[in-house]
XYZ file of C-alpha atoms in Angstrom:
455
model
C 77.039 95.749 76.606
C 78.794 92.259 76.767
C 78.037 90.438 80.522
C 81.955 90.086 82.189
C 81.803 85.944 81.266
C 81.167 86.483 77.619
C 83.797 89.176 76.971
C 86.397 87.239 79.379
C 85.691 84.692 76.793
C 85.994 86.459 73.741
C 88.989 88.121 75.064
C 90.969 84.898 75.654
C 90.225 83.560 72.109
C 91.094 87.212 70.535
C 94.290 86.802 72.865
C 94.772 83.294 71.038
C 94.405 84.151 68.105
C 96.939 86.779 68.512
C 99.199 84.483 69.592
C 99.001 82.855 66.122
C 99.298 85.892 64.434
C 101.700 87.925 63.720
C 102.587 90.057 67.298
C 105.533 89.746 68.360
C 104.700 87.791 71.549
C 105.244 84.484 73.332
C 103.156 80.876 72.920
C 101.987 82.170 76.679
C 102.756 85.391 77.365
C 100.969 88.478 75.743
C 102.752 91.988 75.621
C 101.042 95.817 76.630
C 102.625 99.102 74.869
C 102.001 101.861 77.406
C 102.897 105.238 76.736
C 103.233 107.287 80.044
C 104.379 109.818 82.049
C 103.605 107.961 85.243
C 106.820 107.609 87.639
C 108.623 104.439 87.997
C 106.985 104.117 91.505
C 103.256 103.687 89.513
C 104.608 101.751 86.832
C 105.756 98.963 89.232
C 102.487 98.585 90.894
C 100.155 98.732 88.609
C 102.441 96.197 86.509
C 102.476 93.969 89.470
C 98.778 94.128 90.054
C 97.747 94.039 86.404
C 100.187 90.396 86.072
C 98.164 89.272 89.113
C 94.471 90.361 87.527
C 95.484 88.978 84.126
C 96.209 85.368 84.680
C 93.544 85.193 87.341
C 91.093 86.685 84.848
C 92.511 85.403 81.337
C 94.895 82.342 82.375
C 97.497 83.847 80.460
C 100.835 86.040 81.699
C 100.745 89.217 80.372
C 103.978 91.797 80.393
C 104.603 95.347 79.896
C 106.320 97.308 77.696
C 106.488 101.094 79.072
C 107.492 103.973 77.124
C 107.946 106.474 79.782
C 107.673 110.298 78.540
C 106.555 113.839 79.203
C 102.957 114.572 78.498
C 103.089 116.802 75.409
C 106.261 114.297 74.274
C 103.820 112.135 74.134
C 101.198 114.076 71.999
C 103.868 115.125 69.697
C 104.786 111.462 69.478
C 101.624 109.932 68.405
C 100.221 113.097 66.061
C 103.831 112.384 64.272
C 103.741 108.526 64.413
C 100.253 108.601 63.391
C 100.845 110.935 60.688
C 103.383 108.495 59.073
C 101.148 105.115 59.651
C 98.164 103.398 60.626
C 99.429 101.479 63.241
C 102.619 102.845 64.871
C 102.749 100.010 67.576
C 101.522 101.107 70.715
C 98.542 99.965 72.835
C 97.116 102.182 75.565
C 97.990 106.084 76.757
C 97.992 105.999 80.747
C 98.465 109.204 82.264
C 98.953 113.167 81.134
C 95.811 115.519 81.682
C 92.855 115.702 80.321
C 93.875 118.084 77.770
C 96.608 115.808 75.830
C 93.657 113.553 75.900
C 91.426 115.481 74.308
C 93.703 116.657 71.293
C 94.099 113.280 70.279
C 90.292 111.795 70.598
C 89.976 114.879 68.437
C 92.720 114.112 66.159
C 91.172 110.381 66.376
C 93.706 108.654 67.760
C 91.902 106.780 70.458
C 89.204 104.539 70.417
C 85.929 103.466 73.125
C 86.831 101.925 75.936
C 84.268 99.186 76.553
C 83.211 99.550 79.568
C 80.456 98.475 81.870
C 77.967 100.636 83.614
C 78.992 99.926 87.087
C 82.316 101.752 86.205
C 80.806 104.625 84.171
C 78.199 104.958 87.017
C 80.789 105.651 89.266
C 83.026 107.706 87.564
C 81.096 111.428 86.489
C 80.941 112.718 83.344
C 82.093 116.372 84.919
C 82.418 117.628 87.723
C 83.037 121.561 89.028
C 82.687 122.012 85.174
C 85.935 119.708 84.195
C 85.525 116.508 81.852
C 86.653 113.649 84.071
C 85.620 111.457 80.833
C 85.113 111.642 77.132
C 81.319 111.215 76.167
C 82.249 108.394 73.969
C 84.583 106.871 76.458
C 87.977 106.945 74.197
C 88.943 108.812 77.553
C 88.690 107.955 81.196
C 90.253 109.589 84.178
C 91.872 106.925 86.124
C 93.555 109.310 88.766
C 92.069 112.918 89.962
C 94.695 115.909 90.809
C 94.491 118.944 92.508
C 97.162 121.948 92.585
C 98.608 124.262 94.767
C 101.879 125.504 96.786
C 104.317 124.286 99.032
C 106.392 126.511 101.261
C 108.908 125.901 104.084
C 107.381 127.701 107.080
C 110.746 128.244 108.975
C 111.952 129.945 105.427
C 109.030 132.216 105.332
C 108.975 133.388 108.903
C 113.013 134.268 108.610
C 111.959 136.540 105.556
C 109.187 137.762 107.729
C 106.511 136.744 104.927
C 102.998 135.218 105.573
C 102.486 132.052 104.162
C 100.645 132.083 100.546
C 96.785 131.687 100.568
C 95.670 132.710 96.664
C 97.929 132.635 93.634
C 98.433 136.366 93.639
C 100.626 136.297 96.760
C 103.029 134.191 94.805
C 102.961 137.397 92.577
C 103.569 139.892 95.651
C 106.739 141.735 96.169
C 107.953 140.245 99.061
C 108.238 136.815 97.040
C 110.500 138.233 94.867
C 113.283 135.544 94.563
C 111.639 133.031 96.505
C 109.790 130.764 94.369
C 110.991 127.192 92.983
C 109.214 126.566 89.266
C 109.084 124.150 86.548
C 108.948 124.295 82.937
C 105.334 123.239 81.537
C 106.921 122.459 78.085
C 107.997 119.495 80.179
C 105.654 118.502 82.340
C 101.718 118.487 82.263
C 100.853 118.870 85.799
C 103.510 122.097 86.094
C 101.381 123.364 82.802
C 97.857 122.146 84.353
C 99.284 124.556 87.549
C 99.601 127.763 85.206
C 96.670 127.241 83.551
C 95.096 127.309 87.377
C 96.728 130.488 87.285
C 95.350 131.784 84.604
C 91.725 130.164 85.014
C 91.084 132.169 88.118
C 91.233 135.414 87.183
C 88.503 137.039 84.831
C 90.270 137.240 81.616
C 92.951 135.709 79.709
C 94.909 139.273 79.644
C 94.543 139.214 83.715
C 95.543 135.912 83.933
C 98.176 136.233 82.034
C 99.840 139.259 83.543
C 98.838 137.480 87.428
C 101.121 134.307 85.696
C 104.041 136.507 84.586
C 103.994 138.098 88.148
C 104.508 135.341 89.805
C 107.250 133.636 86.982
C 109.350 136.897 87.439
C 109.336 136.077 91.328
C 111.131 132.582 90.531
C 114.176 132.173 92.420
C 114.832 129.160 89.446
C 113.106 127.403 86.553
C 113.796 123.484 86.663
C 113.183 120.791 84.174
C 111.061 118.569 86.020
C 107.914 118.803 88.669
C 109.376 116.811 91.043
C 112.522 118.898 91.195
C 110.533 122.053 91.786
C 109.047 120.405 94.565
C 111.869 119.151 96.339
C 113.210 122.496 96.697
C 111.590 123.809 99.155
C 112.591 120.430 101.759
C 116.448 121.143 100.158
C 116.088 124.450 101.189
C 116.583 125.772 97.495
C 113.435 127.920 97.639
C 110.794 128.550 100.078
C 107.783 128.263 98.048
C 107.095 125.929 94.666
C 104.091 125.559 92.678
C 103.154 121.745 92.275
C 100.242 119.100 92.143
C 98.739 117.688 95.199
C 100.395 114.279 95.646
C 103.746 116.054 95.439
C 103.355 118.775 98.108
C 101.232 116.193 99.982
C 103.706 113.948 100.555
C 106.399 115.704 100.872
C 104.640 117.625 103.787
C 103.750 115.149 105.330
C 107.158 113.735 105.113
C 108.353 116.761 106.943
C 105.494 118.011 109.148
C 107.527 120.281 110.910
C 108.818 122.099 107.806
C 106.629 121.746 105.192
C 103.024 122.886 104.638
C 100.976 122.231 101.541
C 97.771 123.933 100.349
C 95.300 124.523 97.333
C 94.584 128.215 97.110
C 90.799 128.074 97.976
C 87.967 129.072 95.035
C 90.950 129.139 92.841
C 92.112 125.580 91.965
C 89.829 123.197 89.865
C 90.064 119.208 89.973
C 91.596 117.431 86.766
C 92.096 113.713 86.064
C 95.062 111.494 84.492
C 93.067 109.541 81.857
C 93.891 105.987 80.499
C 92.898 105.286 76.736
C 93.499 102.857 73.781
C 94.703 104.040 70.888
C 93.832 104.003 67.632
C 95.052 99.544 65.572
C 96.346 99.142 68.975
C 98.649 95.551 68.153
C 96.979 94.344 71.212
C 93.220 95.713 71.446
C 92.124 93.226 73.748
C 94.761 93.593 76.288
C 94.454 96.833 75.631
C 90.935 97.078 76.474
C 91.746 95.009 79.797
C 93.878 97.112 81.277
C 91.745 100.098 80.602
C 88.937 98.057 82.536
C 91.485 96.990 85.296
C 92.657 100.486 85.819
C 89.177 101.502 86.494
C 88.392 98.571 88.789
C 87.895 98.970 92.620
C 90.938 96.969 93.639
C 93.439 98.813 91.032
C 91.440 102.174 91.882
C 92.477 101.574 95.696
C 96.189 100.928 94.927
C 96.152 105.307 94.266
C 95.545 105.863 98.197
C 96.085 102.996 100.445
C 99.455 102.606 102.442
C 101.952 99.814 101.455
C 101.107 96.660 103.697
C 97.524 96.847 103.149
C 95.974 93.933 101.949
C 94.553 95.652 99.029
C 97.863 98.107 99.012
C 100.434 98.669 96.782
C 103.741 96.182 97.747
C 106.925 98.212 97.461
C 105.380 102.085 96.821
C 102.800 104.102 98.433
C 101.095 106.418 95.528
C 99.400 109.032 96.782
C 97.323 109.913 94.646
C 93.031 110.236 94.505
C 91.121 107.799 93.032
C 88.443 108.712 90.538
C 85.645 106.177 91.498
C 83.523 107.866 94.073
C 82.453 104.020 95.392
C 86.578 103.659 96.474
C 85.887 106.162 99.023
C 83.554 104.585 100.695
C 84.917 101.164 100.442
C 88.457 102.222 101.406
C 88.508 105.490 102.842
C 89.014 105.101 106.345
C 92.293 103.306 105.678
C 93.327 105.625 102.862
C 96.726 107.577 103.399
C 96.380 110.493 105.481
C 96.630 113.133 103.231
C 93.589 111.656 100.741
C 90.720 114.483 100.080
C 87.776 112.934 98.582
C 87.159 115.642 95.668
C 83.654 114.073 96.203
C 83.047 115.218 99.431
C 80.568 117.687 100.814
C 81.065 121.210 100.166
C 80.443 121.218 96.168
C 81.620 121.503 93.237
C 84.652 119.512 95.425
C 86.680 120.572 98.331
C 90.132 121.336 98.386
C 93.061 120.211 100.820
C 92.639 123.480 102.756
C 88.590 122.730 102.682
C 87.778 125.398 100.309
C 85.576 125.129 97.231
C 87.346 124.807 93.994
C 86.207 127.004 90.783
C 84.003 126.013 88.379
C 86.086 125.962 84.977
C 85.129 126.244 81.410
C 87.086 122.956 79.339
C 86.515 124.419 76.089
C 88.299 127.378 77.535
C 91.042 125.872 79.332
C 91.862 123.889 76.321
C 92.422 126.813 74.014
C 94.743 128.283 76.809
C 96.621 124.806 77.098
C 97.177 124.848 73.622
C 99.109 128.153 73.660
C 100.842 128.532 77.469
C 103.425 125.935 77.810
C 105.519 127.439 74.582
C 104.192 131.162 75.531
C 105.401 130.342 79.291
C 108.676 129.225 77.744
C 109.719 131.897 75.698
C 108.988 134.269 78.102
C 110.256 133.184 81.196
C 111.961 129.800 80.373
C 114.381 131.149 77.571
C 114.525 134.620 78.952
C 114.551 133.730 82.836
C 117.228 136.218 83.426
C 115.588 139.629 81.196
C 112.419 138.223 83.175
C 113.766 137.987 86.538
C 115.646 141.549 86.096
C 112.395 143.675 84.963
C 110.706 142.577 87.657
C 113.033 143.780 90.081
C 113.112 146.908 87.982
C 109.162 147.370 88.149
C 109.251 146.461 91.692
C 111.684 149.271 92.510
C 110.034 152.202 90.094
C 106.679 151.446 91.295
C 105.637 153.107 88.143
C 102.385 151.515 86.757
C 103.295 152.402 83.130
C 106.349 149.693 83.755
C 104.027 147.845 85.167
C 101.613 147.404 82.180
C 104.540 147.013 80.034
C 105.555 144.353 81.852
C 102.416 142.855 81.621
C 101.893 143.011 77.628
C 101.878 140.393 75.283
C 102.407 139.865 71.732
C 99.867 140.829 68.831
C 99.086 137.540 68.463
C 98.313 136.237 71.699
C 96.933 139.583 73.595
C 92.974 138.129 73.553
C 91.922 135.189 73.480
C 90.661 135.437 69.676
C 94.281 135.736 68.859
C 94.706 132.772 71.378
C 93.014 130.228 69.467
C 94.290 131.345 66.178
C 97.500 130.974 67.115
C 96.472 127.751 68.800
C 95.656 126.358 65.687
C 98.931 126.775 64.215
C 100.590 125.491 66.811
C 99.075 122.117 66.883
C 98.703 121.485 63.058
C 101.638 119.526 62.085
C 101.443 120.711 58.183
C 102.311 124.391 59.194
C 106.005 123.750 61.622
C 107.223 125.877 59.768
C 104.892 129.102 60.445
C 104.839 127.216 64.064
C 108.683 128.014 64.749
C 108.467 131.656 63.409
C 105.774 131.957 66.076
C 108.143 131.056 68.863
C 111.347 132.595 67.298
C 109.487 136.076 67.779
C 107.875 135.779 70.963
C 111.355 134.913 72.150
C 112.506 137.999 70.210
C 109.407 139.782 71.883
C 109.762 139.254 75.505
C 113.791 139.462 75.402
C 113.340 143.313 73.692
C 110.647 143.989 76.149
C 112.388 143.105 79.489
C 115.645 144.794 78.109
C 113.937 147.793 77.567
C 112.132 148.081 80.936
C 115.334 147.477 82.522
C 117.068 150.149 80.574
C 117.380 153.540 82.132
C-alpha cells in the first residue's frame, strides 16, 4: 500500500504527464467522466467538495463531466461501448446498486480501487448477508439504502384502511387502486424495491405471485422513483413503494401527512457503489475521487444539514453514509431522519427499528437479472389487462383465478429457468433470442389477464 505523501506525489506527476499527453484537458485544469444516476442535487455537492479536496490535495483544478443516466442505461451503455473498444472515454461509475456493479466487475469493466486500510476497515465487506464491497475493491459502496412505503395517513383513514406494516398488505384487497409505482426498467432503487419483494418470501414462485399482487393494486405505473413518491404528498395515491431517503424526506417534509416505514424482517440494506472503469482517460483522477468519496468529510456531506460546517452548501442529501466511523464522528448533528444501519439490533435496524433479513447476493442477483423486463411486460406494458384481472380475482374469490393469476411463463416459473433465461438476457451476442423472450412474455401475460377477465 502506497503512504498518502507518496501517492499524492505520484498522482500529481501522472496528472502532469497527462497534461502533456494527449487528453483533452487544460495546461491547469484536469477533467472527471462520471457516469451516474445520482440527482442533480448530489452532483452539485460532491462537485463542489471534490474542486475544494483536489486543489488542496493536488494543486491543480479539476472539473466534471457528468453523464447522468438510469442504472441499467448505464450497464447497457458500457457492456455496448466496451464491446466496440478498449477505451470508450469514461472515468469512474458513481451510483446504481450493487447489482449493476457486479455485472460489470464480472464482465471486467472496472478496475481496484486503491485504497487504504483505514477506509476498507471501516467500510464491511457484508453485512445482513449483502456485499457492501467487491473483494478486490473494483466496487465500493459509497452510500447505503434502505426500502419501504410511504402512505398519506389522512388518505388511508378516509378509505378506512390500516396503514401498511409488511409488503403483503400492499397486496391486500382493500389496496386495490391505491398504490403509486414505478417502472424498475428505469430506475434501480424502484427494481432494488421489488426484488425486496420478492426476497422475503420463501421462494421465487411466492415472491413472485406476492409482487404481482401488489402491481395489480397500482392505482398508476410512472417513469421515475421520484414521481412515485411524490404522489402520495400530491394526493395522486395514498401509498408508493420507494427507497428510504425519498419517503424520509418527504415525511418529514410533511409530518402531518406523511408517514414512512421499512416493513420490519423484510427489507435488507444495499449500497450505491463508486468504481473506475476499465483505460479510464483519467486513472489517477479517477482513483481520487473514488478515495474522496470514501473519505470522512465527503462521507458526512450524505447526512448533515446544509449550514454545517462540514455540510453540503446549497442541498441537504439525505442519504446514509457507509463508513461506520461517520456515525460516530457526526451523528449527533446528522439530519433527523438518519438510521445508522450499524446500530444495535443486528444484522441492521430499520427506520421502524425492526431487524432487516438476511439476503442471499448470489440469489438476488439472478432475480435482478430477470425482474425489471419480467415486471415490465407484465404489469408495465399490460397495466390495464393487469389492473382488470385483479379486480376480477378479487370479486370471484375463486382460488383457481387466483393461481392463474399468479402463473408465470415456462421459462421463468423456478428459479432454474430464472437463471437460464438470465443468461440470455444479459449476453449481448444473443439480442436477438433476448427480444423473442420479451415479445412472448408480453404475449403471455396480455392472453392470461384477458382470459381471467373473460366470462
Amino acid at each position: 500500500m502506497k503512504s498518502p505523501i507518496l501517492w499524492s506525489c505520484l498522482l500529481a506527476v501522472s496528472l502532469l504527464l497527462g497534461a502533456c499527453g494527449g487528453e483533452d484537458r487544460s495546461a491547469d485544469t484536469d477533467t472527471l467522466v462520471v457516469l451516474t444516476p445520482h440527482n442533480d442535487a448530489i452532483q452539485a455537492e460532491f462537485a463542489r467538495a471534490f474542486r475544494a479536496h483536489y486543489q488542496a490535495t493536488i494543486g491543480r483544478e479539476v472539473e466534471i463531466d457528468w453523464r447522468p443516466m438510469g442504472s441499467r442505461e448505464m450497464l447497457e451503455l458500457l457492456r455496448n461501448s466496451y464491446a466496440r473498444t478498449e477505451a470508450p472515454g469514461y472515468d469512474v461509475v458513481f451510483g446504481g446498486g450493487e447489482n449493476v456493479f457486479m455485472a460489470l466487475a464480472e464482465a471486467g469493466l472496472l478496475v481496484p480501487a486503491d485504497l487504504d486500510a483505514d477506509t476498507l476497515a471501516q467500510i464491511p465487506a457484508r453485512h445482513a448477508g449483502q456485499p457492501f464491497r467487491d473483494p478486490q475493491n473494483r466496487w465500493i459502496g459509497s452510500a447505503v439504502s434502505g426500502f419501504g412505503f410511504l402512505y398519506r395517513t389522512d388518505l388511508l383513514e378516509m378509505r378506512g384502511v390500516a396503514p401498511p406494516t409488511k409488503w403483503e398488505d400492499l397486496g391486500a384487497p382493500a389496496m386495490y387502486d391505491m398504490l403509486a409505482l414505478a417502472d424498475p426498467t428505469q430506475s434501480g432503487s424502484v427494481a432494488a424495491a421489488y426484488e425486496m419483494v420478492i426476497l422475503s418470501a420463501p421462494t421465487w414462485e411466492q415472491g413472485w405471485a406476492k409482487l404481482l399482487s401488489i402491481m395489480g393494486n397500482a392505482k398508476k405505473f410512472l417513469d421515475s422513483a421520484s414521481k412515485s413518491a411524490d404522489a402520495p404528498r400530491m394526493g395522486e395515491a395514498p401509498v408508493a413503494m420507494c427507497i428510504d431517503f425519498y419517503g424520509q424526506t418527504r415525511a418529514v417534509a410533511n409530518p402531518d401527512k406523511l408517514r414512512f416505514a421499512v416493513p420490519s424482517g423484510q427489507s435488507a440494506y444495499s449500497t450505491d457503489p463508486v468504481g473506475v472503469l476499465k483505460n479510464a482517460p483519467g486513472p489517477a483522477v479517477a482513483q481520487e475521487f473514488v478515495r474522496f468519496v470514501l473519505s470522512p468529510d465527503a462521507q458526512a456531506l450524505w447526512a448533515l444539514p446544509k449550514g454545517h460546517p462540514k455540510g453540503p452548501v446549497e442541498y441537504e442529501l439525505g442519504r446514509q453514509p457507509v463508513r461506520r466511523d461517520v456515525y460516530e464522528l457526526y451523528g449527533k448533528d446528522f439530519l433527523p431522519w438518519t438510521v445508522n444501519p450499524y446500530a444495535a439490533g443486528e444484522p441492521g435496524a430499520g427506520t421502524d427499528g425492526g431487524a432487516n433479513m438476511t439476503v442471499d447476493p448470489q440469489y438476488r442477483l439472478t432475480i435482478s437479472q430477470v425482474l425489471g423486463r419480467l415486471v415490465k411486460a407484465a404489469a408495465i406494458d399490460n397495466s390495464a389487462g393487469l389492473r382488470a384481472a385483479k379486480k376480477r380475482v378479487l370479486e370471484s374469490n375463486d382460488p383457481a383465478l387466483l393461481a392463474e393469476f399468479a402463473r408465470l411463463p415456462d421459462n421463468a416459473d423456478t428459479i432454474e429457468d430464472l437463471r437460464a433465461v438470465g443468461a440470455i438476457l444479459t449476453d449481448e451476442s444473443r439480442k436477438g433470442d433476448a427480444d423473442r423472450i420479451l415479445t412472448d412474455w408480453q404475449r403471455f401475460f396480455r392472453d392470461k389477464y384477458a382470459s381471467i377477465v373473460a366470462p
